[in-house]
CSV table of C-alpha atoms and ligand atoms in Angstrom, one decimal:
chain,number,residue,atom,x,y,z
A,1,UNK,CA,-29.2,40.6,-28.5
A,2,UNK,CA,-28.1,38.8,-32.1
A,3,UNK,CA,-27.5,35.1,-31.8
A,4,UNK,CA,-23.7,35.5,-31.3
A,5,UNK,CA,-24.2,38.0,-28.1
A,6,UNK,CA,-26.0,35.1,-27.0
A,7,UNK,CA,-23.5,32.8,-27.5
A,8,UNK,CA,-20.7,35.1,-26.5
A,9,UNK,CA,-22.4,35.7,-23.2
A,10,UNK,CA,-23.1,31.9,-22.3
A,11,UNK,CA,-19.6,31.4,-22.4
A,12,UNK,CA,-18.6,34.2,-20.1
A,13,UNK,CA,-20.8,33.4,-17.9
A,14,UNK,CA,-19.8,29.5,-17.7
A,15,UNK,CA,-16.5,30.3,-17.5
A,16,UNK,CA,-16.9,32.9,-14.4
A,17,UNK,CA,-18.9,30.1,-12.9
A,18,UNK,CA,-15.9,27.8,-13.3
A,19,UNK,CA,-13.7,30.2,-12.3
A,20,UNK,CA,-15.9,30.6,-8.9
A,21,UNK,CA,-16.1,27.1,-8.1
A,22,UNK,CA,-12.4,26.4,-9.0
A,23,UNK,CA,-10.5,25.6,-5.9
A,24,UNK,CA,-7.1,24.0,-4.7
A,25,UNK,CA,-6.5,20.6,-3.4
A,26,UNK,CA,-3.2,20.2,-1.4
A,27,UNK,CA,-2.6,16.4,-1.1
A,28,UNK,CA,0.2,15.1,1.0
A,29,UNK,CA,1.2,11.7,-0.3
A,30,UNK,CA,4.5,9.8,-0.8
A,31,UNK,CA,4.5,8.7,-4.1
A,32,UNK,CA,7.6,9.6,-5.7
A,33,UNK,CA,9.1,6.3,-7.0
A,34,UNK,CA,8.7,5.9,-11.2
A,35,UNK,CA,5.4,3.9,-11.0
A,36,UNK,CA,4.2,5.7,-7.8
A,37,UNK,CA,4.9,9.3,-9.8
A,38,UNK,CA,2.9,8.4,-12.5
A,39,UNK,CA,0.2,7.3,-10.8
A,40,UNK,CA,-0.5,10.4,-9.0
A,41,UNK,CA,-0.3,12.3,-11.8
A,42,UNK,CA,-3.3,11.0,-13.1
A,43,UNK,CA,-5.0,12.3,-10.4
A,44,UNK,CA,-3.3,15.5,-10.4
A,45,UNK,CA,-4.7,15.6,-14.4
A,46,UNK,CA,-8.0,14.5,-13.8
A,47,UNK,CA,-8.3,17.6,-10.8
A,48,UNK,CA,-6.7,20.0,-13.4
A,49,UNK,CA,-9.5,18.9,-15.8
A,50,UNK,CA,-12.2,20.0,-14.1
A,51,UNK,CA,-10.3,23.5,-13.5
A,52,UNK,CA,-9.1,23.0,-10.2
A,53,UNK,CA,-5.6,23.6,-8.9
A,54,UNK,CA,-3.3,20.3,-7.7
A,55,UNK,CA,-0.7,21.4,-5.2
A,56,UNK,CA,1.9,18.4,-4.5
A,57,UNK,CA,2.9,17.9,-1.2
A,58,UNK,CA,5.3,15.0,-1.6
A,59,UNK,CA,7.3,13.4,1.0
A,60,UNK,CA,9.7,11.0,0.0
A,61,UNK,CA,10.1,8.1,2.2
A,62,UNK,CA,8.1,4.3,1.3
A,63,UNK,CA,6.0,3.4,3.2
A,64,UNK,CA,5.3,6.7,4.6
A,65,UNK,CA,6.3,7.2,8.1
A,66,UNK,CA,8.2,10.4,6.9
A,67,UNK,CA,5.1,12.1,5.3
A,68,UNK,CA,2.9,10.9,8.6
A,69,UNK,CA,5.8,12.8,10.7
A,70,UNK,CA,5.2,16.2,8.5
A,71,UNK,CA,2.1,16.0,8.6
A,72,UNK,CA,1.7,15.9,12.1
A,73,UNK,CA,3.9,18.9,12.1
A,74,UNK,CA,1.5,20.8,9.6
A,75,UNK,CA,-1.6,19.4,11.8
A,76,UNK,CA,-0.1,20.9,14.9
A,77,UNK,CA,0.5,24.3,13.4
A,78,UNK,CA,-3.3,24.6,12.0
A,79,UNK,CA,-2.9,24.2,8.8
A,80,UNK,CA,-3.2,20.8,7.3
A,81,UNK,CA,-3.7,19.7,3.7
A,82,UNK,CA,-7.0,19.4,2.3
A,83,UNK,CA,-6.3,15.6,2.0
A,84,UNK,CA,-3.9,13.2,3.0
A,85,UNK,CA,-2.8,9.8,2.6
A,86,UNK,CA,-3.3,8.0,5.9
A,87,UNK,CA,-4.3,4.4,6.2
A,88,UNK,CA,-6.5,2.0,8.2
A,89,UNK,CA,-6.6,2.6,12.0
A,90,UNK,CA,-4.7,5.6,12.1
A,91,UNK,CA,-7.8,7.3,10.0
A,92,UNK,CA,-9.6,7.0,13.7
A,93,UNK,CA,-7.4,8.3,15.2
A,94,UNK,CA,-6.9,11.8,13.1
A,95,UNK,CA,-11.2,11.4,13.1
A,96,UNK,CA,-10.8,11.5,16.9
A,97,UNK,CA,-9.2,14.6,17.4
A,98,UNK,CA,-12.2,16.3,15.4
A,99,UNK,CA,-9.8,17.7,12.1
A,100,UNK,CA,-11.4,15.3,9.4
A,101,UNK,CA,-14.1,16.5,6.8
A,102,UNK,CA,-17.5,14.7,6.5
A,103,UNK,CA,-18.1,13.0,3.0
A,104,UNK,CA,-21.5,11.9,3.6
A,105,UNK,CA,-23.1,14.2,1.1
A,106,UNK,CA,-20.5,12.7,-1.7
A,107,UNK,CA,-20.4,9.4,-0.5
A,108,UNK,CA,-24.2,9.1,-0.9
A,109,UNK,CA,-24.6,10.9,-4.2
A,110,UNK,CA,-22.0,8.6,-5.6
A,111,UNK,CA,-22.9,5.1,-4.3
A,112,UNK,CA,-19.7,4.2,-2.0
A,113,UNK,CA,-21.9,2.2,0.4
A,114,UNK,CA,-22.9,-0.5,-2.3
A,115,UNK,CA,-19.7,0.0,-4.8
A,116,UNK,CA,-17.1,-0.8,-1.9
A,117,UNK,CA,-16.3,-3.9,-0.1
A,118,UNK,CA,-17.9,-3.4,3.3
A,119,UNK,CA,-14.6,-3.9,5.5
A,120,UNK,CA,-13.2,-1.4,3.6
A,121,UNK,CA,-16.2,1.0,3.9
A,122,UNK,CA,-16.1,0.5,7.6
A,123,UNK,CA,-12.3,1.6,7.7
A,124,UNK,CA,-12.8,4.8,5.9
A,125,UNK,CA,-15.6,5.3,8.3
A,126,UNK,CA,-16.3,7.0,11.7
A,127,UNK,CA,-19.1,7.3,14.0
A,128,UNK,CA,-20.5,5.8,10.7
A,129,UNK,CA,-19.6,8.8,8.7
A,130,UNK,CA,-17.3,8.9,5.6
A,131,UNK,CA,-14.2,11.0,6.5
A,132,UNK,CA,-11.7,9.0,4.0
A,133,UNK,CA,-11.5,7.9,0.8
A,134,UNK,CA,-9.7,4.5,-0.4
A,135,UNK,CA,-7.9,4.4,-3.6
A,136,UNK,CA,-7.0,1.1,-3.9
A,137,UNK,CA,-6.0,-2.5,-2.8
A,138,UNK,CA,-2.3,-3.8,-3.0
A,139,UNK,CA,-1.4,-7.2,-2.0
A,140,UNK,CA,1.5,-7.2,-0.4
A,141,UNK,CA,2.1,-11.0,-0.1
A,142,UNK,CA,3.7,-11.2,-3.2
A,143,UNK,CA,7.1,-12.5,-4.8
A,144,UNK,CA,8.6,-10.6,-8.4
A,145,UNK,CA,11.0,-12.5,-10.0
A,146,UNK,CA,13.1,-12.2,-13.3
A,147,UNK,CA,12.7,-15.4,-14.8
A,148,UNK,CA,16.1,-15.0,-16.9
A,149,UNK,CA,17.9,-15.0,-13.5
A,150,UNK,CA,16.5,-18.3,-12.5
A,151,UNK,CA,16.9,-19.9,-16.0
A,152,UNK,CA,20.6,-18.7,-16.1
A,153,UNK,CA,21.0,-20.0,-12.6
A,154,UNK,CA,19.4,-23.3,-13.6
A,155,UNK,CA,16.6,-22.8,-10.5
A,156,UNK,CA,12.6,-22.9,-10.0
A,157,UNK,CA,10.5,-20.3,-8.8
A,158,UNK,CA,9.7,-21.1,-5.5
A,159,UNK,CA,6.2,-22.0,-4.0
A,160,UNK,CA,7.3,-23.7,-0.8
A,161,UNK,CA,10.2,-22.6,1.9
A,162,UNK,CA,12.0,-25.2,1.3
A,163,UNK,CA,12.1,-24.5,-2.7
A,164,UNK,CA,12.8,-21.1,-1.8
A,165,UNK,CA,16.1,-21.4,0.3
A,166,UNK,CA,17.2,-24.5,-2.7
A,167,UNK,CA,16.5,-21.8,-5.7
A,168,UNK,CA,18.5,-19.3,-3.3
A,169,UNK,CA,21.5,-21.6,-3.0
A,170,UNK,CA,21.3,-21.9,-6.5
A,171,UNK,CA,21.0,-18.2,-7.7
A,172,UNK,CA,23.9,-17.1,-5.1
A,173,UNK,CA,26.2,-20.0,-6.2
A,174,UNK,CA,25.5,-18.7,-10.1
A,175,UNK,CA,26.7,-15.1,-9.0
A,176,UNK,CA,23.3,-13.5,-8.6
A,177,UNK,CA,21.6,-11.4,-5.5
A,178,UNK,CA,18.7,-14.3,-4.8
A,179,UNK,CA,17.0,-11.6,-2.8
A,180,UNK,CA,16.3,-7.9,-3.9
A,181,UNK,CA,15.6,-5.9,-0.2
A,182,UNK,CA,16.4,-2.6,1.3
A,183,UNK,CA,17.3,-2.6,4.7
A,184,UNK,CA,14.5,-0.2,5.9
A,185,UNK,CA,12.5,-0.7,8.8
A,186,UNK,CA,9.2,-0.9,6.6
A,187,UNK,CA,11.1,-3.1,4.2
A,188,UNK,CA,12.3,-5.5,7.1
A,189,UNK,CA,8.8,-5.5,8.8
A,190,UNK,CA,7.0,-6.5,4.6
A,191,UNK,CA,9.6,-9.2,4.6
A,192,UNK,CA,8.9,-10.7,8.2
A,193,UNK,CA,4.9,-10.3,7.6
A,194,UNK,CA,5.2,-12.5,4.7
A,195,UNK,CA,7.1,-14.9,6.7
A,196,UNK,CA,5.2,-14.8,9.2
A,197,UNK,CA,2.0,-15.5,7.4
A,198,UNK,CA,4.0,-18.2,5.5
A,199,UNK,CA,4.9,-19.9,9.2
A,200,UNK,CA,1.7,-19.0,11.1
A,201,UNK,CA,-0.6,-19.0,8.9
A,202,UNK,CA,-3.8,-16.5,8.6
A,203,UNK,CA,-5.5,-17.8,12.1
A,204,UNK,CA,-2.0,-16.8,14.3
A,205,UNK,CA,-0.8,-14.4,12.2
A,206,UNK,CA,-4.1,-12.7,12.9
A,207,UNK,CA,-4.0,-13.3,16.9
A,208,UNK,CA,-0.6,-11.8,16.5
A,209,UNK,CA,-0.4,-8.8,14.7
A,210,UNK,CA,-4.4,-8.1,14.7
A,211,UNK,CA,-5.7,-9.1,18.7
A,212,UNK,CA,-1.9,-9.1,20.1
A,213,UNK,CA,-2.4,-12.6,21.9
A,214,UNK,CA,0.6,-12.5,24.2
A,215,UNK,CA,0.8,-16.4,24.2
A,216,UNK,CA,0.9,-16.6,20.1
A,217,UNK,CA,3.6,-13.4,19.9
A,218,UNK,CA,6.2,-15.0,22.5
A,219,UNK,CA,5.4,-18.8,21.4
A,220,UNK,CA,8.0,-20.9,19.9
A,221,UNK,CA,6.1,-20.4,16.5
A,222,UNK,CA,6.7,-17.0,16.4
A,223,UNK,CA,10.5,-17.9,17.2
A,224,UNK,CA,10.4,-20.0,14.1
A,225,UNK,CA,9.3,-17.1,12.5
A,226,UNK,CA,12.2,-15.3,14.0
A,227,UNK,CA,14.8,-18.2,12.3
A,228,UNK,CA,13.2,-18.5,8.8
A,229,UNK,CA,13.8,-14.2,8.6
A,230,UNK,CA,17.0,-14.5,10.1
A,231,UNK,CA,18.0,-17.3,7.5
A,232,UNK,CA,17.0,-14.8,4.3
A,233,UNK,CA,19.5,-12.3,5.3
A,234,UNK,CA,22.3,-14.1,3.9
A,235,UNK,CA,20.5,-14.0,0.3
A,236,UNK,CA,20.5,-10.3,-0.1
A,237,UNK,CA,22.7,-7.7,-1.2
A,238,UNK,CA,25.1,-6.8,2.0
A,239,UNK,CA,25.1,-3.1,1.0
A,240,UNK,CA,21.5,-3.0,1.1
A,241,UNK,CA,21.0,-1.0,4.0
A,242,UNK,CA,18.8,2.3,3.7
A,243,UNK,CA,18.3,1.2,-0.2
A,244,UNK,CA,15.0,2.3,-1.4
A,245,UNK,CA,12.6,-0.3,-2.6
A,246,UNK,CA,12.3,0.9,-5.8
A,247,UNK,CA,16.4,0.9,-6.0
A,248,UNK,CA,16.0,-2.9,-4.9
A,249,UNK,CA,13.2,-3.4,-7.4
A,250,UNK,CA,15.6,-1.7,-10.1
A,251,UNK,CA,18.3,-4.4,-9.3
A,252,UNK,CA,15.6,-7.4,-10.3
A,253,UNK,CA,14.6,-5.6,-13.2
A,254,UNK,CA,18.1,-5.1,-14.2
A,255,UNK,CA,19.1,-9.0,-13.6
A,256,UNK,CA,21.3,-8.6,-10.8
A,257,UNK,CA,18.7,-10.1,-8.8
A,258,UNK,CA,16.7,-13.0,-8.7
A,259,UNK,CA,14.0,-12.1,-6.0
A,260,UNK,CA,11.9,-9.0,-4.2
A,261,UNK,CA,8.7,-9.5,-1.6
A,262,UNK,CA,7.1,-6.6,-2.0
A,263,UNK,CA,3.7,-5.8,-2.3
A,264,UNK,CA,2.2,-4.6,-5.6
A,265,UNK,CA,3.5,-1.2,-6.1
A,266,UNK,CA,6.5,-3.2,-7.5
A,267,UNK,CA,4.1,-3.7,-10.5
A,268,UNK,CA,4.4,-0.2,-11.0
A,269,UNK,CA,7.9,0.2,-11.4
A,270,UNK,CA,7.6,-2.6,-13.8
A,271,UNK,CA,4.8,-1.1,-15.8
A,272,UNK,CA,6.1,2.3,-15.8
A,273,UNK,CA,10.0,-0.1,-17.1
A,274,UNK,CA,7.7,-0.7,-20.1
A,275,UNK,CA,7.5,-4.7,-19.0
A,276,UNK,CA,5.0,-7.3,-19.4
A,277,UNK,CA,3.9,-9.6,-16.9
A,278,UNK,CA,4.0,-13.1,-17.3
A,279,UNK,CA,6.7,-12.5,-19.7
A,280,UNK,CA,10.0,-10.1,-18.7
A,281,UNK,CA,8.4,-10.4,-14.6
A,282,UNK,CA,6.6,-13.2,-12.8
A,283,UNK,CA,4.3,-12.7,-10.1
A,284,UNK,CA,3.7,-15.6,-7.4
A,285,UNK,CA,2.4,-15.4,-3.5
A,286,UNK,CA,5.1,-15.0,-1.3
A,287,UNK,CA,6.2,-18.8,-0.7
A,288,UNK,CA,2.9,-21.0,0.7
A,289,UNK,CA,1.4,-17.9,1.2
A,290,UNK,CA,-1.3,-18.9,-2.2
A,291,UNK,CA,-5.2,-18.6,-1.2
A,292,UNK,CA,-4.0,-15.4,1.5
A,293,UNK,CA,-3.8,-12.3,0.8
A,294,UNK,CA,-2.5,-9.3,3.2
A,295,UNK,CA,-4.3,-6.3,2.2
A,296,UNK,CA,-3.1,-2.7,2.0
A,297,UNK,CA,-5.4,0.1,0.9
A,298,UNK,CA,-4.5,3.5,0.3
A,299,UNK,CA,-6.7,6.4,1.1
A,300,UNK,CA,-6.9,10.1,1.1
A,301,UNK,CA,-8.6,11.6,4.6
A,302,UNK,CA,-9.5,14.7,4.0
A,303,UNK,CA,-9.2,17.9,6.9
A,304,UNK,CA,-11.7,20.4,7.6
A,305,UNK,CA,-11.8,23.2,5.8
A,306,UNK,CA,-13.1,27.1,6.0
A,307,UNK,CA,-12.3,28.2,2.0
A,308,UNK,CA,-15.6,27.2,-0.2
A,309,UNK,CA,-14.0,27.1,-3.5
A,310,UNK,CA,-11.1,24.8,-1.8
A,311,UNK,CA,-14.2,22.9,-0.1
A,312,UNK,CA,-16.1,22.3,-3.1
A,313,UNK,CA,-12.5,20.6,-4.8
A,314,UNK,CA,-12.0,18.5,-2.1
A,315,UNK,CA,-15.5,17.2,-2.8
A,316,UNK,CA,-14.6,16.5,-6.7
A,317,UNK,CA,-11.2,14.8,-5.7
A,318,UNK,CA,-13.5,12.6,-3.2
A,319,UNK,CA,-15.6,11.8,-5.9
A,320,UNK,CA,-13.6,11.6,-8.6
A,321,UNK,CA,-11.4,8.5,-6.8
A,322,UNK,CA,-13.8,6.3,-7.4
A,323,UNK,CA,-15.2,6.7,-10.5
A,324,UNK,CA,-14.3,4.2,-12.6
A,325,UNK,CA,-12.3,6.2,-15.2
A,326,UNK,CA,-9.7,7.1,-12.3
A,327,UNK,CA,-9.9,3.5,-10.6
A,328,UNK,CA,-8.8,2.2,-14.2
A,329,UNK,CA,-5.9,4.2,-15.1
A,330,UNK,CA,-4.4,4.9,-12.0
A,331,UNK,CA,-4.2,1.4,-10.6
A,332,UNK,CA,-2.6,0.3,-13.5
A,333,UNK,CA,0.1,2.3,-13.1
A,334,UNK,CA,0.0,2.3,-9.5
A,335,UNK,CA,0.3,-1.8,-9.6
A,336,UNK,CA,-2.8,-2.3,-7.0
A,337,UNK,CA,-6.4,-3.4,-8.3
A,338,UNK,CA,-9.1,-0.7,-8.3
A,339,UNK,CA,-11.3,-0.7,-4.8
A,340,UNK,CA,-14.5,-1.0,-6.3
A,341,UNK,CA,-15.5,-4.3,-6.7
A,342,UNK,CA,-17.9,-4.1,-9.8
A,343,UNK,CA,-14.7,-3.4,-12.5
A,344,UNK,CA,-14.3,-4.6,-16.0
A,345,UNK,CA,-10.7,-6.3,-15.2
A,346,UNK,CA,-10.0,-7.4,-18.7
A,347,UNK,CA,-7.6,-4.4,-19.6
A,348,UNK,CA,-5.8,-5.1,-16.6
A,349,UNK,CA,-2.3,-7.7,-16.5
A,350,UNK,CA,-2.1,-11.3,-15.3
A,351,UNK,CA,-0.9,-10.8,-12.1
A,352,UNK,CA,-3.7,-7.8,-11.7
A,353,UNK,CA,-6.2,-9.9,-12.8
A,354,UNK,CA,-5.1,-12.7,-9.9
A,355,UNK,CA,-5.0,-10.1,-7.2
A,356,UNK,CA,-8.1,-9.2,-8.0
A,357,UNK,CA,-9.7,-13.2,-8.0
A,358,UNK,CA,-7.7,-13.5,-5.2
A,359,UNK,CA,-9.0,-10.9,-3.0
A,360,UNK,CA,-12.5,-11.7,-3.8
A,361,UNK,CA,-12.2,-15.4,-3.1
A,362,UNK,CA,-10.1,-14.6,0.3
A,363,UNK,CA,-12.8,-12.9,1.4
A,364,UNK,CA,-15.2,-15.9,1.6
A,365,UNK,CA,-12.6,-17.9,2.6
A,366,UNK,CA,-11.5,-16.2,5.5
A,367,UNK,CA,-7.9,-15.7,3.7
A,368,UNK,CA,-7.8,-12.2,3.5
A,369,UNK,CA,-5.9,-10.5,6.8
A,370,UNK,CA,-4.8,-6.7,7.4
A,371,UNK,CA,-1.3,-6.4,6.4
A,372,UNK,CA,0.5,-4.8,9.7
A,373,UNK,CA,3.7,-3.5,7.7
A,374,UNK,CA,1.7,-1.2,6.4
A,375,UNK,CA,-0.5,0.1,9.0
A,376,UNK,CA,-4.2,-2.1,8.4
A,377,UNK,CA,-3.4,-4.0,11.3
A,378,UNK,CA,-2.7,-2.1,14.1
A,379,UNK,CA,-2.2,1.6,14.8
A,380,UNK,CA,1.6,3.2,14.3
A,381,UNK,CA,2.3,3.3,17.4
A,382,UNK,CA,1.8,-0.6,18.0
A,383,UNK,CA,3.9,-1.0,14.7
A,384,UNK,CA,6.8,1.1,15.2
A,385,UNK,CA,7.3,-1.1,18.3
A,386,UNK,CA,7.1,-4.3,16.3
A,387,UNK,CA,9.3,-2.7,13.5
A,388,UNK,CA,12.2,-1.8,16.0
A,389,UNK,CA,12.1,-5.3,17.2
A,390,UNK,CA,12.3,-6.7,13.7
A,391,UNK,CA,14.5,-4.4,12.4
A,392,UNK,CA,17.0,-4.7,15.0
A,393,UNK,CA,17.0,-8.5,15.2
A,394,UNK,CA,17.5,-8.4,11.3
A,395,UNK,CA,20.6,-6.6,11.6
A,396,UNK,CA,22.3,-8.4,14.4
A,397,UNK,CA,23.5,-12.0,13.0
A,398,UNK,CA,23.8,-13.0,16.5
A,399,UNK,CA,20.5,-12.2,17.6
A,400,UNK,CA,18.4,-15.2,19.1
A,401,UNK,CA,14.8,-16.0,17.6
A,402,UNK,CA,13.6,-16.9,20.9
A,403,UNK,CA,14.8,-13.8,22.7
A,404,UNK,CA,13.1,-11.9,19.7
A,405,UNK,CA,9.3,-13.4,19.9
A,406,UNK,CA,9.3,-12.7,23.9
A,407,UNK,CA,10.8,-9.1,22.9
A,408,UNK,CA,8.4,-8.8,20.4
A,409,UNK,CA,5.1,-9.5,22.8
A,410,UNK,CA,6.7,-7.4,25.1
A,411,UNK,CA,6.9,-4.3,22.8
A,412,UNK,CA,3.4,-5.0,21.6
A,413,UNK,CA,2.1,-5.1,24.9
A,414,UNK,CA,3.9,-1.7,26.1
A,415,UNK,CA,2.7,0.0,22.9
A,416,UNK,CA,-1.2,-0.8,24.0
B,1,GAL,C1,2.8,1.6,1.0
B,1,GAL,C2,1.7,2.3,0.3
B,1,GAL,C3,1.9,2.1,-1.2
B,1,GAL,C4,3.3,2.4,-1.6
B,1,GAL,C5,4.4,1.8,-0.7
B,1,GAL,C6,5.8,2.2,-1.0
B,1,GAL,O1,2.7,1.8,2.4
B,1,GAL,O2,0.5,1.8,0.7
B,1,GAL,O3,1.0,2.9,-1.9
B,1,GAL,O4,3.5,3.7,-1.8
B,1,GAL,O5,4.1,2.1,0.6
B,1,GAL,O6,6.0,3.5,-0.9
């Protein structure tokens, strides 16, 4: 055989190799918003990349409970997705019924045990197994404002409740929105849990929404929690029901409002806006809410499967999550900080680059707390009790905080 033979046959056989080990990944997610868009297709490229296909299975919907309710449709019918977003406790409970794939093998070969922070580790884990993958960590405690709202308004971003509801007086009086919201249930429920951090701080807020202390979810406190949220709905938009959040998002960055809290995946329609923190968009806590920090990690779970090829991709999407290359470029668009702890941050933004100081020094301090909104805290069937209860109650002016805290331990407590 002459040197080019050689050559010639190399190449056909790496490529029938590739070809062989080339498989599909169908990944349910609900990432359709700008930022959210572009961050899955980075993962969609890097898949490609390595030859395999990326079918998207996107269900509209923030914060997800529409894609949870098709997948459970897909489940039922035998035929899942090779991977699927689903969060904190709820990953137990698809483990439980015995459909989630084993990533030991990956996990190993790749580290995950000593790159990820061990409470994290723990929730992508069961029977002590690896059956998830996390992506990511948004803060959701977090206020955007558009800092040539407030000048024009003459008012100063807020850091205390009090400064808040004065700024919002201010910003309403000059002709503004104050507050940039979507009446959603999940929208409703971020709003309250920043409140209700704000008011409780992390010790009740954790017997609350984490252990369900009957005495701590009915107690006057928790009404107060109840008045404070009822007291913001006069600062948003009154034809804000069903908005999206990336609609309300839209309204801040076009200056017709002042305000959002929203977790981090604002960032990302900032970014994707062309914006620059610190400059056209500020980033604070959610009022008194500094040294806390209500975590949200994404993750893929991936189901069993019997195709090899399909098998062996699901293995390289595992693995290719959190390498460092992906962590970089898709947090960055996505708006969250990468889940590995050991990143170079310096290509990152300001508020990035907080999150990230923040969520390492809340976890000495004991400030870092499962975010319930978005399903670290307690499993979906606990929150879509508390959600009706804070949902409703945000949409009835007349509604009586008191009334709502006992209704609110009383859902929680039928939901066990
Ligand atoms: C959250 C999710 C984020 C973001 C947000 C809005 O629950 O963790 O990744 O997508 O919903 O859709």
């Amino acid at each position: 055989m002459n040197k080019l033979m050689r050559v010639c046959a190399t190449l056909i056989l790496a490529a029938t190799t590739t070809l062989a080990q080339a498989g599909e990944v169908e990944v349910l997610h609900w990432w359709t918003s700008g930022g959210e868009a572009k961050a899955v297709a980075t993962l969609k490229k890097m898949m490609e990349a390595q030859g395999h296909t990326w079918k998207d299975f996107a269900v509209a919907g923030g914060g997800g409970e529409a894609a949870m309710t098709v997948l459970k449709t897909r489940a039922v019918s035998g035929n899942p997705p090779a991977a699927a977003q689903i969060k904190g406790l709820d990953i137990q409970e698809w483990a439980r019924i015995g459909v989630l794939a084993n990533l030991d093998d990956v996990a190993r070969e790749e580290n995950w045990d000593q790159i990820l922070p061990p409470k994290i580790a723990a929730i992508m884990k069961y029977k002590g197994s690896y059956v998830a993958v996390p992506i990511n960590v948004h803060r959701v405690n977090w206020m955007w404002a558009n800092p040539e709202v407030f000048k024009k308004a003459g008012a100063r971003i807020p850091t205390t409740l009090d400064e808040f509801f004065t700024a919002a007086d201010k910003i309403k009086a000059a002709g503004f929105f104050p507050l940039a919201h979507g009446g959603q249930a999940w929208q409703d429920a971020t709003l309250f849990e920043a409140v209700a951090l704000t008011r409780l701080g992390v010790e009740d807020y954790e017997k609350a929404f984490v252990t369900h202390d009957m005495d701590v979810l009915s107690s006057d406190k928790m009404a107060g929690v109840f008045a404070t949220f009822q007291r913001m709905h006069q600062y948003i938009d009154p034809n804000s029901a069903g908005r999206d959040w990336n609609v309300a998002t839209a309204s801040l960055i076009q200056g017709k409002a002042a305000m959002q809290i929203m977790g981090d995946w604002a960032k990302g329609e900032f970014t994707a806006a062309g914006l620059k923190a610190g400059k056209d968009y500020i980033c604070k806590p959610a009022p008194v809410t500094q040294g806390m920090f209500t975590f949200n990690v994404d993750s893929l779970a991936m189901f069993k499967l019997n195709n090899e090829a399909n098998t062996k991709a699901q293995k390289d999407l595992a693995r290719t999550i959190l390498r460092p290359e992906f962590q970089k470029i898709f947090n960055q668009a996505k708006g969250s900080i990468p889940v590995r702890m050991d990143m170079d941050m310096s290509s990152f933004d300001a508020c990035a680059q907080a999150s990230m100081k923040a969520f390492k020094s809340t976890s000495k301090s004991g400030g870092l707390t499962p975010s319930f909104a978005h399903g670290l805290a307690t499993t979906s069937a606990i929150q879509g009790q508390i959600f009706d209860v804070v949902t409703n109650f945000f949409n009835d002016p007349d509604a009586d905080p008191k009334v709502a805290a006992q209704q609110l331990a009383d859902a929680v407590r039928s939901a066990r």
